[in-house]
mmCIF file of N, CA and C in Angstrom:
data_model
loop_
_atom_site.group_PDB
_atom_site.id
_atom_site.type_symbol
_atom_site.label_atom_id
_atom_site.label_comp_id
_atom_site.label_asym_id
_atom_site.label_seq_id
_atom_site.Cartn_x
_atom_site.Cartn_y
_atom_site.Cartn_z
ATOM 1 N N MET A 1 -189.898 -17.684 -68.657
ATOM 2 C CA MET A 1 -190.447 -16.725 -67.709
ATOM 3 C C MET A 1 -191.509 -17.393 -66.833
ATOM 4 N N LYS A 2 -192.389 -18.141 -67.443
ATOM 5 C CA LYS A 2 -193.463 -18.774 -66.696
ATOM 6 C C LYS A 2 -192.917 -19.776 -65.689
ATOM 7 N N ASN A 3 -191.826 -20.463 -66.037
ATOM 8 C CA ASN A 3 -191.235 -21.439 -65.144
ATOM 9 C C ASN A 3 -190.765 -20.783 -63.841
ATOM 10 N N TYR A 4 -190.152 -19.604 -63.923
ATOM 11 C CA TYR A 4 -189.710 -18.889 -62.728
ATOM 12 C C TYR A 4 -190.898 -18.473 -61.863
ATOM 13 N N LYS A 5 -191.960 -18.035 -62.527
ATOM 14 C CA LYS A 5 -193.168 -17.634 -61.805
ATOM 15 C C LYS A 5 -193.772 -18.839 -61.087
ATOM 16 N N ASP A 6 -193.847 -19.972 -61.758
ATOM 17 C CA ASP A 6 -194.387 -21.184 -61.146
ATOM 18 C C ASP A 6 -193.543 -21.629 -59.955
ATOM 19 N N GLN A 7 -192.224 -21.541 -60.083
ATOM 20 C CA GLN A 7 -191.343 -21.909 -58.979
ATOM 21 C C GLN A 7 -191.537 -20.978 -57.789
ATOM 22 N N PHE A 8 -191.676 -19.692 -58.072
ATOM 23 C CA PHE A 8 -191.866 -18.712 -56.999
ATOM 24 C C PHE A 8 -193.185 -18.954 -56.274
ATOM 25 N N VAL A 9 -194.244 -19.170 -57.021
ATOM 26 C CA VAL A 9 -195.560 -19.425 -56.423
ATOM 27 C C VAL A 9 -195.521 -20.717 -55.610
ATOM 28 N N PHE A 10 -194.845 -21.737 -56.118
ATOM 29 C CA PHE A 10 -194.718 -23.000 -55.388
ATOM 30 C C PHE A 10 -193.993 -22.793 -54.064
ATOM 31 N N LYS A 11 -192.904 -22.022 -54.077
ATOM 32 C CA LYS A 11 -192.154 -21.761 -52.849
ATOM 33 C C LYS A 11 -192.994 -20.991 -51.838
ATOM 34 N N ILE A 12 -193.735 -20.008 -52.296
ATOM 35 C CA ILE A 12 -194.598 -19.229 -51.402
ATOM 36 C C ILE A 12 -195.647 -20.139 -50.764
ATOM 37 N N LYS A 13 -196.296 -20.964 -51.566
ATOM 38 C CA LYS A 13 -197.316 -21.871 -51.036
ATOM 39 C C LYS A 13 -196.713 -22.853 -50.039
ATOM 40 N N ARG A 14 -195.533 -23.379 -50.343
ATOM 41 C CA ARG A 14 -194.879 -24.332 -49.454
ATOM 42 C C ARG A 14 -194.543 -23.688 -48.115
ATOM 43 N N HIS A 15 -194.003 -22.456 -48.140
ATOM 44 C CA HIS A 15 -193.686 -21.762 -46.891
ATOM 45 C C HIS A 15 -194.956 -21.444 -46.099
ATOM 46 N N PHE A 16 -196.013 -21.057 -46.811
ATOM 47 C CA PHE A 16 -197.270 -20.753 -46.131
ATOM 48 C C PHE A 16 -197.834 -21.996 -45.457
ATOM 49 N N LEU A 17 -197.766 -23.138 -46.125
ATOM 50 C CA LEU A 17 -198.252 -24.377 -45.523
ATOM 51 C C LEU A 17 -197.387 -24.796 -44.326
ATOM 52 N N GLU A 18 -196.087 -24.537 -44.379
ATOM 53 C CA GLU A 18 -195.226 -24.816 -43.229
ATOM 54 C C GLU A 18 -195.656 -23.998 -42.026
ATOM 55 N N VAL A 19 -195.997 -22.748 -42.274
ATOM 56 C CA VAL A 19 -196.467 -21.881 -41.191
ATOM 57 C C VAL A 19 -197.762 -22.416 -40.613
ATOM 58 N N LEU A 20 -198.689 -22.812 -41.480
ATOM 59 C CA LEU A 20 -199.984 -23.291 -41.011
ATOM 60 C C LEU A 20 -199.893 -24.616 -40.263
ATOM 61 N N LYS A 21 -198.938 -25.459 -40.632
ATOM 62 C CA LYS A 21 -198.834 -26.783 -40.027
ATOM 63 C C LYS A 21 -198.099 -26.792 -38.694
ATOM 64 N N THR A 22 -197.517 -25.692 -38.291
ATOM 65 C CA THR A 22 -196.813 -25.676 -37.011
ATOM 66 C C THR A 22 -197.799 -25.907 -35.880
ATOM 67 N N LYS A 23 -197.322 -26.417 -34.792
ATOM 68 C CA LYS A 23 -198.168 -26.783 -33.653
ATOM 69 C C LYS A 23 -198.419 -25.607 -32.701
ATOM 70 N N THR A 24 -198.065 -24.405 -33.102
ATOM 71 C CA THR A 24 -198.265 -23.253 -32.231
ATOM 72 C C THR A 24 -199.690 -22.727 -32.345
ATOM 73 N N SER A 25 -200.039 -21.837 -31.447
ATOM 74 C CA SER A 25 -201.397 -21.294 -31.419
ATOM 75 C C SER A 25 -201.621 -20.334 -32.582
ATOM 76 N N ASP A 26 -202.888 -20.047 -32.832
ATOM 77 C CA ASP A 26 -203.249 -19.067 -33.859
ATOM 78 C C ASP A 26 -202.640 -17.711 -33.536
ATOM 79 N N HIS A 27 -202.679 -17.365 -32.260
ATOM 80 C CA HIS A 27 -202.126 -16.082 -31.813
ATOM 81 C C HIS A 27 -200.628 -16.006 -32.107
ATOM 82 N N SER A 28 -199.910 -17.083 -31.855
ATOM 83 C CA SER A 28 -198.464 -17.100 -32.078
ATOM 84 C C SER A 28 -198.130 -16.916 -33.555
ATOM 85 N N VAL A 29 -198.859 -17.591 -34.416
ATOM 86 C CA VAL A 29 -198.632 -17.456 -35.853
ATOM 87 C C VAL A 29 -198.965 -16.040 -36.307
ATOM 88 N N ALA A 30 -200.105 -15.522 -35.882
ATOM 89 C CA ALA A 30 -200.520 -14.183 -36.289
ATOM 90 C C ALA A 30 -199.583 -13.118 -35.735
ATOM 91 N N MET A 31 -199.142 -13.287 -34.493
ATOM 92 C CA MET A 31 -198.222 -12.320 -33.899
ATOM 93 C C MET A 31 -196.878 -12.345 -34.622
ATOM 94 N N GLY A 32 -196.414 -13.527 -34.987
ATOM 95 C CA GLY A 32 -195.174 -13.629 -35.749
ATOM 96 C C GLY A 32 -195.274 -12.917 -37.084
ATOM 97 N N PHE A 33 -196.401 -13.107 -37.769
ATOM 98 C CA PHE A 33 -196.576 -12.450 -39.059
ATOM 99 C C PHE A 33 -196.690 -10.940 -38.890
ATOM 100 N N ALA A 34 -197.417 -10.491 -37.875
ATOM 101 C CA ALA A 34 -197.590 -9.055 -37.659
ATOM 102 C C ALA A 34 -196.260 -8.382 -37.309
ATOM 103 N N ILE A 35 -195.481 -8.993 -36.441
ATOM 104 C CA ILE A 35 -194.188 -8.409 -36.075
ATOM 105 C C ILE A 35 -193.229 -8.453 -37.266
ATOM 106 N N GLY A 36 -193.252 -9.547 -38.015
ATOM 107 C CA GLY A 36 -192.442 -9.619 -39.226
ATOM 108 C C GLY A 36 -192.834 -8.561 -40.235
ATOM 109 N N SER A 37 -194.128 -8.294 -40.352
ATOM 110 C CA SER A 37 -194.603 -7.236 -41.244
ATOM 111 C C SER A 37 -194.109 -5.874 -40.778
ATOM 112 N N PHE A 38 -194.211 -5.622 -39.481
ATOM 113 C CA PHE A 38 -193.773 -4.338 -38.934
ATOM 114 C C PHE A 38 -192.290 -4.117 -39.196
ATOM 115 N N VAL A 39 -191.484 -5.122 -38.917
ATOM 116 C CA VAL A 39 -190.031 -5.002 -39.117
ATOM 117 C C VAL A 39 -189.709 -4.836 -40.595
ATOM 118 N N ALA A 40 -190.395 -5.563 -41.457
ATOM 119 C CA ALA A 40 -190.125 -5.484 -42.893
ATOM 120 C C ALA A 40 -190.540 -4.135 -43.467
ATOM 121 N N ILE A 41 -191.605 -3.548 -42.950
ATOM 122 C CA ILE A 41 -192.081 -2.265 -43.468
ATOM 123 C C ILE A 41 -191.182 -1.118 -43.008
ATOM 124 N N LEU A 42 -190.621 -1.231 -41.823
ATOM 125 C CA LEU A 42 -189.715 -0.184 -41.366
ATOM 126 C C LEU A 42 -188.534 -0.067 -42.331
ATOM 127 N N PRO A 43 -188.038 1.140 -42.528
ATOM 128 C CA PRO A 43 -186.931 1.317 -43.477
ATOM 129 C C PRO A 43 -185.595 0.873 -42.870
ATOM 130 N N THR A 44 -185.422 -0.432 -42.789
ATOM 131 C CA THR A 44 -184.187 -1.000 -42.246
ATOM 132 C C THR A 44 -183.584 -1.973 -43.252
ATOM 133 N N PRO A 45 -183.243 -1.487 -44.446
ATOM 134 C CA PRO A 45 -182.741 -2.419 -45.455
ATOM 135 C C PRO A 45 -181.420 -3.049 -45.018
ATOM 136 N N GLY A 46 -181.342 -4.336 -45.193
ATOM 137 C CA GLY A 46 -180.119 -5.041 -44.865
ATOM 138 C C GLY A 46 -180.055 -5.585 -43.455
ATOM 139 N N ILE A 47 -180.696 -4.907 -42.501
ATOM 140 C CA ILE A 47 -180.635 -5.386 -41.120
ATOM 141 C C ILE A 47 -181.973 -5.898 -40.609
ATOM 142 N N SER A 48 -182.989 -5.850 -41.434
ATOM 143 C CA SER A 48 -184.292 -6.328 -40.974
ATOM 144 C C SER A 48 -184.241 -7.814 -40.632
ATOM 145 N N PHE A 49 -183.458 -8.576 -41.373
ATOM 146 C CA PHE A 49 -183.319 -10.008 -41.080
ATOM 147 C C PHE A 49 -182.665 -10.199 -39.709
ATOM 148 N N LEU A 50 -181.654 -9.395 -39.404
ATOM 149 C CA LEU A 50 -180.988 -9.477 -38.099
ATOM 150 C C LEU A 50 -181.936 -9.073 -36.974
ATOM 151 N N ILE A 51 -182.761 -8.071 -37.225
ATOM 152 C CA ILE A 51 -183.772 -7.674 -36.233
ATOM 153 C C ILE A 51 -184.749 -8.825 -36.013
ATOM 154 N N GLY A 52 -185.152 -9.483 -37.092
ATOM 155 C CA GLY A 52 -186.030 -10.648 -36.980
ATOM 156 C C GLY A 52 -185.401 -11.766 -36.158
ATOM 157 N N LEU A 53 -184.120 -12.025 -36.378
ATOM 158 C CA LEU A 53 -183.416 -13.042 -35.589
ATOM 159 C C LEU A 53 -183.386 -12.674 -34.112
ATOM 160 N N ALA A 54 -183.151 -11.405 -33.817
ATOM 161 C CA ALA A 54 -183.127 -10.952 -32.425
ATOM 162 C C ALA A 54 -184.497 -11.110 -31.775
ATOM 163 N N ILE A 55 -185.550 -10.789 -32.499
ATOM 164 C CA ILE A 55 -186.912 -10.921 -31.958
ATOM 165 C C ILE A 55 -187.234 -12.385 -31.686
ATOM 166 N N VAL A 56 -186.866 -13.264 -32.607
ATOM 167 C CA VAL A 56 -187.112 -14.697 -32.414
ATOM 168 C C VAL A 56 -186.331 -15.217 -31.214
ATOM 169 N N ALA A 57 -185.107 -14.723 -31.030
ATOM 170 C CA ALA A 57 -184.290 -15.162 -29.898
ATOM 171 C C ALA A 57 -184.849 -14.662 -28.568
ATOM 172 N N LEU A 58 -185.402 -13.452 -28.561
ATOM 173 C CA LEU A 58 -185.920 -12.867 -27.316
ATOM 174 C C LEU A 58 -187.293 -13.409 -26.931
ATOM 175 N N PHE A 59 -188.155 -13.600 -27.914
ATOM 176 C CA PHE A 59 -189.526 -14.019 -27.657
ATOM 177 C C PHE A 59 -189.745 -15.415 -28.225
ATOM 178 N N LYS A 60 -189.676 -16.400 -27.382
ATOM 179 C CA LYS A 60 -189.740 -17.799 -27.820
ATOM 180 C C LYS A 60 -191.128 -18.218 -28.298
ATOM 181 N N THR A 61 -192.178 -17.512 -27.862
ATOM 182 C CA THR A 61 -193.533 -17.933 -28.225
ATOM 183 C C THR A 61 -193.964 -17.451 -29.605
ATOM 184 N N ILE A 62 -193.218 -16.534 -30.192
ATOM 185 C CA ILE A 62 -193.561 -16.031 -31.519
ATOM 186 C C ILE A 62 -193.165 -17.068 -32.566
ATOM 187 N N ASN A 63 -194.037 -17.310 -33.504
ATOM 188 C CA ASN A 63 -193.779 -18.281 -34.556
ATOM 189 C C ASN A 63 -192.738 -17.728 -35.526
ATOM 190 N N LYS A 64 -191.563 -18.342 -35.530
ATOM 191 C CA LYS A 64 -190.458 -17.840 -36.351
ATOM 192 C C LYS A 64 -190.730 -18.022 -37.838
ATOM 193 N N TYR A 65 -191.444 -19.081 -38.208
ATOM 194 C CA TYR A 65 -191.761 -19.285 -39.619
ATOM 195 C C TYR A 65 -192.657 -18.159 -40.136
ATOM 196 N N ALA A 66 -193.634 -17.784 -39.344
ATOM 197 C CA ALA A 66 -194.545 -16.711 -39.755
ATOM 198 C C ALA A 66 -193.814 -15.373 -39.836
ATOM 199 N N LEU A 67 -192.908 -15.127 -38.893
ATOM 200 C CA LEU A 67 -192.155 -13.874 -38.887
ATOM 201 C C LEU A 67 -191.327 -13.745 -40.161
ATOM 202 N N PHE A 68 -190.603 -14.790 -40.516
ATOM 203 C CA PHE A 68 -189.763 -14.712 -41.701
ATOM 204 C C PHE A 68 -190.567 -14.834 -42.990
ATOM 205 N N PHE A 69 -191.714 -15.480 -42.939
ATOM 206 C CA PHE A 69 -192.600 -15.508 -44.096
ATOM 207 C C PHE A 69 -193.113 -14.100 -44.390
ATOM 208 N N ALA A 70 -193.427 -13.346 -43.342
ATOM 209 C CA ALA A 70 -193.871 -11.965 -43.530
ATOM 210 C C ALA A 70 -192.776 -11.131 -44.179
ATOM 211 N N MET A 71 -191.547 -11.356 -43.772
ATOM 212 C CA MET A 71 -190.437 -10.616 -44.389
ATOM 213 C C MET A 71 -190.266 -10.991 -45.858
ATOM 214 N N LEU A 72 -190.616 -12.210 -46.191
ATOM 215 C CA LEU A 72 -190.572 -12.640 -47.580
ATOM 216 C C LEU A 72 -191.693 -11.976 -48.385
ATOM 217 N N VAL A 73 -192.855 -11.856 -47.770
ATOM 218 C CA VAL A 73 -194.000 -11.240 -48.450
ATOM 219 C C VAL A 73 -193.736 -9.758 -48.716
ATOM 220 N N TRP A 74 -193.178 -9.054 -47.732
ATOM 221 C CA TRP A 74 -192.919 -7.613 -47.878
ATOM 222 C C TRP A 74 -191.560 -7.424 -48.536
ATOM 223 N N ASN A 75 -191.534 -7.543 -49.842
ATOM 224 C CA ASN A 75 -190.301 -7.371 -50.601
ATOM 225 C C ASN A 75 -190.280 -5.995 -51.250
ATOM 226 N N ILE A 76 -189.288 -5.735 -52.076
ATOM 227 C CA ILE A 76 -189.123 -4.413 -52.672
ATOM 228 C C ILE A 76 -190.321 -4.001 -53.520
ATOM 229 N N TRP A 77 -190.999 -4.959 -54.146
ATOM 230 C CA TRP A 77 -192.135 -4.613 -55.004
ATOM 231 C C TRP A 77 -193.350 -4.203 -54.184
ATOM 232 N N THR A 78 -193.516 -4.793 -53.021
ATOM 233 C CA THR A 78 -194.650 -4.410 -52.183
ATOM 234 C C THR A 78 -194.324 -3.201 -51.319
ATOM 235 N N LEU A 79 -193.053 -2.976 -51.046
ATOM 236 C CA LEU A 79 -192.675 -1.860 -50.184
ATOM 237 C C LEU A 79 -192.539 -0.532 -50.924
ATOM 238 N N ALA A 80 -192.294 -0.564 -52.211
ATOM 239 C CA ALA A 80 -192.118 0.679 -52.964
ATOM 240 C C ALA A 80 -193.316 1.621 -52.823
ATOM 241 N N PRO A 81 -194.548 1.150 -53.040
ATOM 242 C CA PRO A 81 -195.678 2.069 -52.855
ATOM 243 C C PRO A 81 -195.881 2.471 -51.387
ATOM 244 N N ILE A 82 -195.522 1.593 -50.470
ATOM 245 C CA ILE A 82 -195.662 1.932 -49.047
ATOM 246 C C ILE A 82 -194.672 3.030 -48.673
ATOM 247 N N TYR A 83 -193.455 2.946 -49.181
ATOM 248 C CA TYR A 83 -192.473 3.990 -48.894
ATOM 249 C C TYR A 83 -192.885 5.320 -49.511
ATOM 250 N N TRP A 84 -193.458 5.275 -50.702
ATOM 251 C CA TRP A 84 -193.948 6.507 -51.311
ATOM 252 C C TRP A 84 -195.075 7.097 -50.451
ATOM 253 N N ALA A 85 -196.009 6.251 -50.036
ATOM 254 C CA ALA A 85 -197.121 6.714 -49.206
ATOM 255 C C ALA A 85 -196.618 7.211 -47.852
ATOM 256 N N SER A 86 -195.557 6.615 -47.339
ATOM 257 C CA SER A 86 -194.994 7.058 -46.067
ATOM 258 C C SER A 86 -194.558 8.513 -46.145
ATOM 259 N N TYR A 87 -193.859 8.855 -47.210
ATOM 260 C CA TYR A 87 -193.430 10.249 -47.340
ATOM 261 C C TYR A 87 -194.622 11.177 -47.524
ATOM 262 N N GLU A 88 -195.593 10.757 -48.304
ATOM 263 C CA GLU A 88 -196.771 11.603 -48.535
ATOM 264 C C GLU A 88 -197.547 11.850 -47.229
ATOM 265 N N ILE A 89 -197.652 10.831 -46.398
ATOM 266 C CA ILE A 89 -198.323 11.001 -45.102
ATOM 267 C C ILE A 89 -197.524 11.935 -44.220
ATOM 268 N N GLY A 90 -196.212 11.760 -44.177
ATOM 269 C CA GLY A 90 -195.359 12.667 -43.412
ATOM 270 C C GLY A 90 -195.461 14.093 -43.904
ATOM 271 N N GLU A 91 -195.546 14.259 -45.207
ATOM 272 C CA GLU A 91 -195.708 15.592 -45.803
ATOM 273 C C GLU A 91 -197.039 16.207 -45.376
ATOM 274 N N ALA A 92 -198.089 15.387 -45.343
ATOM 275 C CA ALA A 92 -199.403 15.886 -44.918
ATOM 276 C C ALA A 92 -199.397 16.249 -43.435
ATOM 277 N N ILE A 93 -198.666 15.517 -42.628
ATOM 278 C CA ILE A 93 -198.614 15.792 -41.186
ATOM 279 C C ILE A 93 -197.828 17.078 -40.905
ATOM 280 N N PHE A 94 -196.661 17.205 -41.508
ATOM 281 C CA PHE A 94 -195.786 18.334 -41.196
ATOM 282 C C PHE A 94 -196.054 19.564 -42.044
ATOM 283 N N GLY A 95 -196.552 19.375 -43.254
ATOM 284 C CA GLY A 95 -196.869 20.508 -44.108
ATOM 285 C C GLY A 95 -195.697 21.457 -44.272
ATOM 286 N N LYS A 96 -195.891 22.707 -43.924
ATOM 287 C CA LYS A 96 -194.857 23.735 -44.068
ATOM 288 C C LYS A 96 -194.150 23.999 -42.745
ATOM 289 N N ALA A 97 -193.889 22.966 -41.980
ATOM 290 C CA ALA A 97 -193.217 23.124 -40.683
ATOM 291 C C ALA A 97 -191.813 23.686 -40.886
ATOM 292 N N ASP A 98 -191.344 24.422 -39.872
ATOM 293 C CA ASP A 98 -189.997 24.980 -39.928
ATOM 294 C C ASP A 98 -188.960 23.868 -39.970
ATOM 295 N N VAL A 99 -187.978 24.073 -40.794
ATOM 296 C CA VAL A 99 -186.898 23.107 -40.929
ATOM 297 C C VAL A 99 -185.794 23.497 -39.962
ATOM 298 N N ILE A 100 -185.245 22.505 -39.271
ATOM 299 C CA ILE A 100 -184.124 22.759 -38.374
ATOM 300 C C ILE A 100 -182.941 23.197 -39.219
ATOM 301 N N LYS A 101 -182.263 24.244 -38.774
ATOM 302 C CA LYS A 101 -181.148 24.792 -39.547
ATOM 303 C C LYS A 101 -179.820 24.225 -39.068
ATOM 304 N N PHE A 102 -179.137 23.565 -39.992
ATOM 305 C CA PHE A 102 -177.790 23.077 -39.747
ATOM 306 C C PHE A 102 -176.811 24.012 -40.454
ATOM 307 N N GLU A 103 -175.550 23.792 -40.249
ATOM 308 C CA GLU A 103 -174.521 24.610 -40.896
ATOM 309 C C GLU A 103 -174.489 24.380 -42.413
ATOM 310 N N VAL A 104 -174.864 23.177 -42.825
ATOM 311 C CA VAL A 104 -174.825 22.818 -44.243
ATOM 312 C C VAL A 104 -176.265 22.681 -44.732
ATOM 313 N N ASP A 105 -176.581 23.335 -45.832
ATOM 314 C CA ASP A 105 -177.959 23.322 -46.347
ATOM 315 C C ASP A 105 -178.443 21.914 -46.693
ATOM 316 N N GLU A 106 -177.549 21.081 -47.184
ATOM 317 C CA GLU A 106 -177.952 19.721 -47.548
ATOM 318 C C GLU A 106 -178.438 18.940 -46.333
ATOM 319 N N TRP A 107 -177.846 19.206 -45.160
ATOM 320 C CA TRP A 107 -178.280 18.526 -43.941
ATOM 321 C C TRP A 107 -179.703 18.928 -43.574
ATOM 322 N N ASP A 108 -180.077 20.177 -43.843
ATOM 323 C CA ASP A 108 -181.451 20.626 -43.592
ATOM 324 C C ASP A 108 -182.438 19.784 -44.391
ATOM 325 N N GLN A 109 -182.134 19.587 -45.665
ATOM 326 C CA GLN A 109 -183.030 18.818 -46.524
ATOM 327 C C GLN A 109 -183.069 17.345 -46.125
ATOM 328 N N VAL A 110 -181.915 16.774 -45.827
ATOM 329 C CA VAL A 110 -181.867 15.365 -45.426
ATOM 330 C C VAL A 110 -182.683 15.152 -44.160
ATOM 331 N N PHE A 111 -182.506 16.021 -43.182
ATOM 332 C CA PHE A 111 -183.253 15.891 -41.929
ATOM 333 C C PHE A 111 -184.746 16.039 -42.178
ATOM 334 N N ASP A 112 -185.133 17.036 -42.967
ATOM 335 C CA ASP A 112 -186.544 17.288 -43.237
ATOM 336 C C ASP A 112 -187.196 16.104 -43.955
ATOM 337 N N TYR A 113 -186.581 15.598 -45.012
ATOM 338 C CA TYR A 113 -187.145 14.470 -45.757
ATOM 339 C C TYR A 113 -187.173 13.207 -44.898
ATOM 340 N N THR A 114 -186.110 12.971 -44.145
ATOM 341 C CA THR A 114 -186.043 11.771 -43.314
ATOM 342 C C THR A 114 -187.109 11.797 -42.235
ATOM 343 N N LEU A 115 -187.279 12.919 -41.580
ATOM 344 C CA LEU A 115 -188.301 13.041 -40.535
ATOM 345 C C LEU A 115 -189.689 12.781 -41.099
ATOM 346 N N ARG A 116 -189.999 13.381 -42.207
ATOM 347 C CA ARG A 116 -191.315 13.191 -42.822
ATOM 348 C C ARG A 116 -191.530 11.729 -43.217
ATOM 349 N N PHE A 117 -190.500 11.127 -43.795
ATOM 350 C CA PHE A 117 -190.596 9.737 -44.220
ATOM 351 C C PHE A 117 -190.782 8.800 -43.033
ATOM 352 N N LEU A 118 -189.992 8.957 -41.979
ATOM 353 C CA LEU A 118 -190.062 8.049 -40.832
ATOM 354 C C LEU A 118 -191.378 8.161 -40.078
ATOM 355 N N VAL A 119 -191.865 9.370 -39.897
ATOM 356 C CA VAL A 119 -193.150 9.544 -39.207
ATOM 357 C C VAL A 119 -194.275 8.949 -40.049
ATOM 358 N N GLY A 120 -194.261 9.217 -41.338
ATOM 359 C CA GLY A 120 -195.266 8.627 -42.226
ATOM 360 C C GLY A 120 -195.178 7.116 -42.258
ATOM 361 N N ASN A 121 -193.959 6.586 -42.192
ATOM 362 C CA ASN A 121 -193.767 5.136 -42.206
ATOM 363 C C ASN A 121 -194.357 4.499 -40.961
ATOM 364 N N LEU A 122 -194.181 5.129 -39.813
ATOM 365 C CA LEU A 122 -194.784 4.599 -38.586
ATOM 366 C C LEU A 122 -196.306 4.650 -38.651
ATOM 367 N N PHE A 123 -196.838 5.701 -39.261
ATOM 368 C CA PHE A 123 -198.293 5.805 -39.413
ATOM 369 C C PHE A 123 -198.845 4.719 -40.325
ATOM 370 N N LEU A 124 -198.027 4.161 -41.199
ATOM 371 C CA LEU A 124 -198.472 3.055 -42.049
ATOM 372 C C LEU A 124 -198.145 1.691 -41.451
ATOM 373 N N ALA A 125 -196.975 1.556 -40.850
ATOM 374 C CA ALA A 125 -196.530 0.256 -40.343
ATOM 375 C C ALA A 125 -197.438 -0.262 -39.232
ATOM 376 N N LEU A 126 -197.869 0.603 -38.358
ATOM 377 C CA LEU A 126 -198.724 0.159 -37.237
ATOM 378 C C LEU A 126 -200.067 -0.398 -37.699
ATOM 379 N N PRO A 127 -200.837 0.324 -38.523
ATOM 380 C CA PRO A 127 -202.122 -0.264 -38.949
ATOM 381 C C PRO A 127 -201.962 -1.471 -39.877
ATOM 382 N N ILE A 128 -200.946 -1.469 -40.733
ATOM 383 C CA ILE A 128 -200.752 -2.617 -41.611
ATOM 384 C C ILE A 128 -200.430 -3.857 -40.784
ATOM 385 N N SER A 129 -199.592 -3.707 -39.765
ATOM 386 C CA SER A 129 -199.245 -4.835 -38.900
ATOM 387 C C SER A 129 -200.463 -5.323 -38.124
ATOM 388 N N THR A 130 -201.264 -4.405 -37.638
ATOM 389 C CA THR A 130 -202.466 -4.771 -36.884
ATOM 390 C C THR A 130 -203.465 -5.515 -37.775
ATOM 391 N N ILE A 131 -203.666 -4.988 -38.965
ATOM 392 C CA ILE A 131 -204.584 -5.643 -39.901
ATOM 393 C C ILE A 131 -204.051 -7.021 -40.294
ATOM 394 N N SER A 132 -202.744 -7.110 -40.504
ATOM 395 C CA SER A 132 -202.181 -8.412 -40.881
ATOM 396 C C SER A 132 -202.306 -9.414 -39.737
ATOM 397 N N TYR A 133 -202.224 -8.951 -38.483
ATOM 398 C CA TYR A 133 -202.415 -9.857 -37.345
ATOM 399 C C TYR A 133 -203.796 -10.499 -37.411
ATOM 400 N N PHE A 134 -204.835 -9.659 -37.516
ATOM 401 C CA PHE A 134 -206.194 -10.191 -37.521
ATOM 402 C C PHE A 134 -206.486 -11.005 -38.779
ATOM 403 N N GLY A 135 -205.942 -10.584 -39.926
ATOM 404 C CA GLY A 135 -206.150 -11.335 -41.158
ATOM 405 C C GLY A 135 -205.495 -12.712 -41.120
ATOM 406 N N VAL A 136 -204.270 -12.777 -40.641
ATOM 407 C CA VAL A 136 -203.572 -14.061 -40.571
ATOM 408 C C VAL A 136 -204.207 -14.951 -39.519
ATOM 409 N N ARG A 137 -204.604 -14.380 -38.403
ATOM 410 C CA ARG A 137 -205.247 -15.194 -37.360
ATOM 411 C C ARG A 137 -206.543 -15.802 -37.894
ATOM 412 N N TRP A 138 -207.317 -15.020 -38.622
ATOM 413 C CA TRP A 138 -208.560 -15.516 -39.210
ATOM 414 C C TRP A 138 -208.266 -16.625 -40.224
ATOM 415 N N MET A 139 -207.250 -16.434 -41.083
ATOM 416 C CA MET A 139 -206.916 -17.446 -42.091
ATOM 417 C C MET A 139 -206.421 -18.733 -41.444
ATOM 418 N N VAL A 140 -205.605 -18.626 -40.405
ATOM 419 C CA VAL A 140 -205.084 -19.824 -39.742
ATOM 420 C C VAL A 140 -206.222 -20.595 -39.082
ATOM 421 N N ARG A 141 -207.108 -19.883 -38.400
ATOM 422 C CA ARG A 141 -208.255 -20.561 -37.770
ATOM 423 C C ARG A 141 -209.117 -21.260 -38.813
ATOM 424 N N LYS A 142 -209.400 -20.563 -39.895
ATOM 425 C CA LYS A 142 -210.238 -21.126 -40.952
ATOM 426 C C LYS A 142 -209.568 -22.361 -41.557
ATOM 427 N N TRP A 143 -208.280 -22.299 -41.821
ATOM 428 C CA TRP A 143 -207.566 -23.431 -42.411
ATOM 429 C C TRP A 143 -207.527 -24.611 -41.448
ATOM 430 N N ARG A 144 -207.309 -24.347 -40.166
ATOM 431 C CA ARG A 144 -207.228 -25.447 -39.199
ATOM 432 C C ARG A 144 -208.587 -26.103 -38.980
ATOM 433 N N VAL A 145 -209.652 -25.325 -38.988
ATOM 434 C CA VAL A 145 -211.002 -25.900 -38.864
ATOM 435 C C VAL A 145 -211.301 -26.748 -40.082
ATOM 436 N N LYS A 146 -210.981 -26.246 -41.248
ATOM 437 C CA LYS A 146 -211.218 -26.996 -42.488
ATOM 438 C C LYS A 146 -210.403 -28.284 -42.515
ATOM 439 N N ARG A 147 -209.188 -28.225 -42.024
ATOM 440 C CA ARG A 147 -208.298 -29.388 -42.007
ATOM 441 C C ARG A 147 -208.793 -30.474 -41.052
ATOM 442 N N HIS A 148 -209.417 -30.065 -39.959
ATOM 443 C CA HIS A 148 -209.875 -31.041 -38.947
ATOM 444 C C HIS A 148 -211.206 -31.701 -39.311
ATOM 445 N N ARG A 149 -211.860 -31.249 -40.337
ATOM 446 C CA ARG A 149 -213.144 -31.840 -40.737
ATOM 447 C C ARG A 149 -212.972 -33.148 -41.391
#
């Protein structure tokens, strides 16, 4: 068990150092991580990697290593509590709002739960991405200053 943990920690550190050693600006690295965080937090299982590829293809200045590193960081274990909180925030926003009536009762529930979850998810994804931008930018600057001494 410990061997797997050591390998995982080694891989994470190696990827993080690859991100830090790139010749791009602090802003590019931080923006890549923030956008990768936003995409990973959104409920897009299975296609988030494809969305990341599209973003890297469209925006050449974004650090692709940081973007995909963020997607690695936001895995199922870190997203589970965020998804739970997303629904709770949506529930707090909508409260006892009227449910749109479809012909099938199950569709009413699916629409209601999905709406609450997605709105709550956006309320979490935006601040988490913003905070991760400033946090990563600060860490990259600090590491690069320390490295140049």
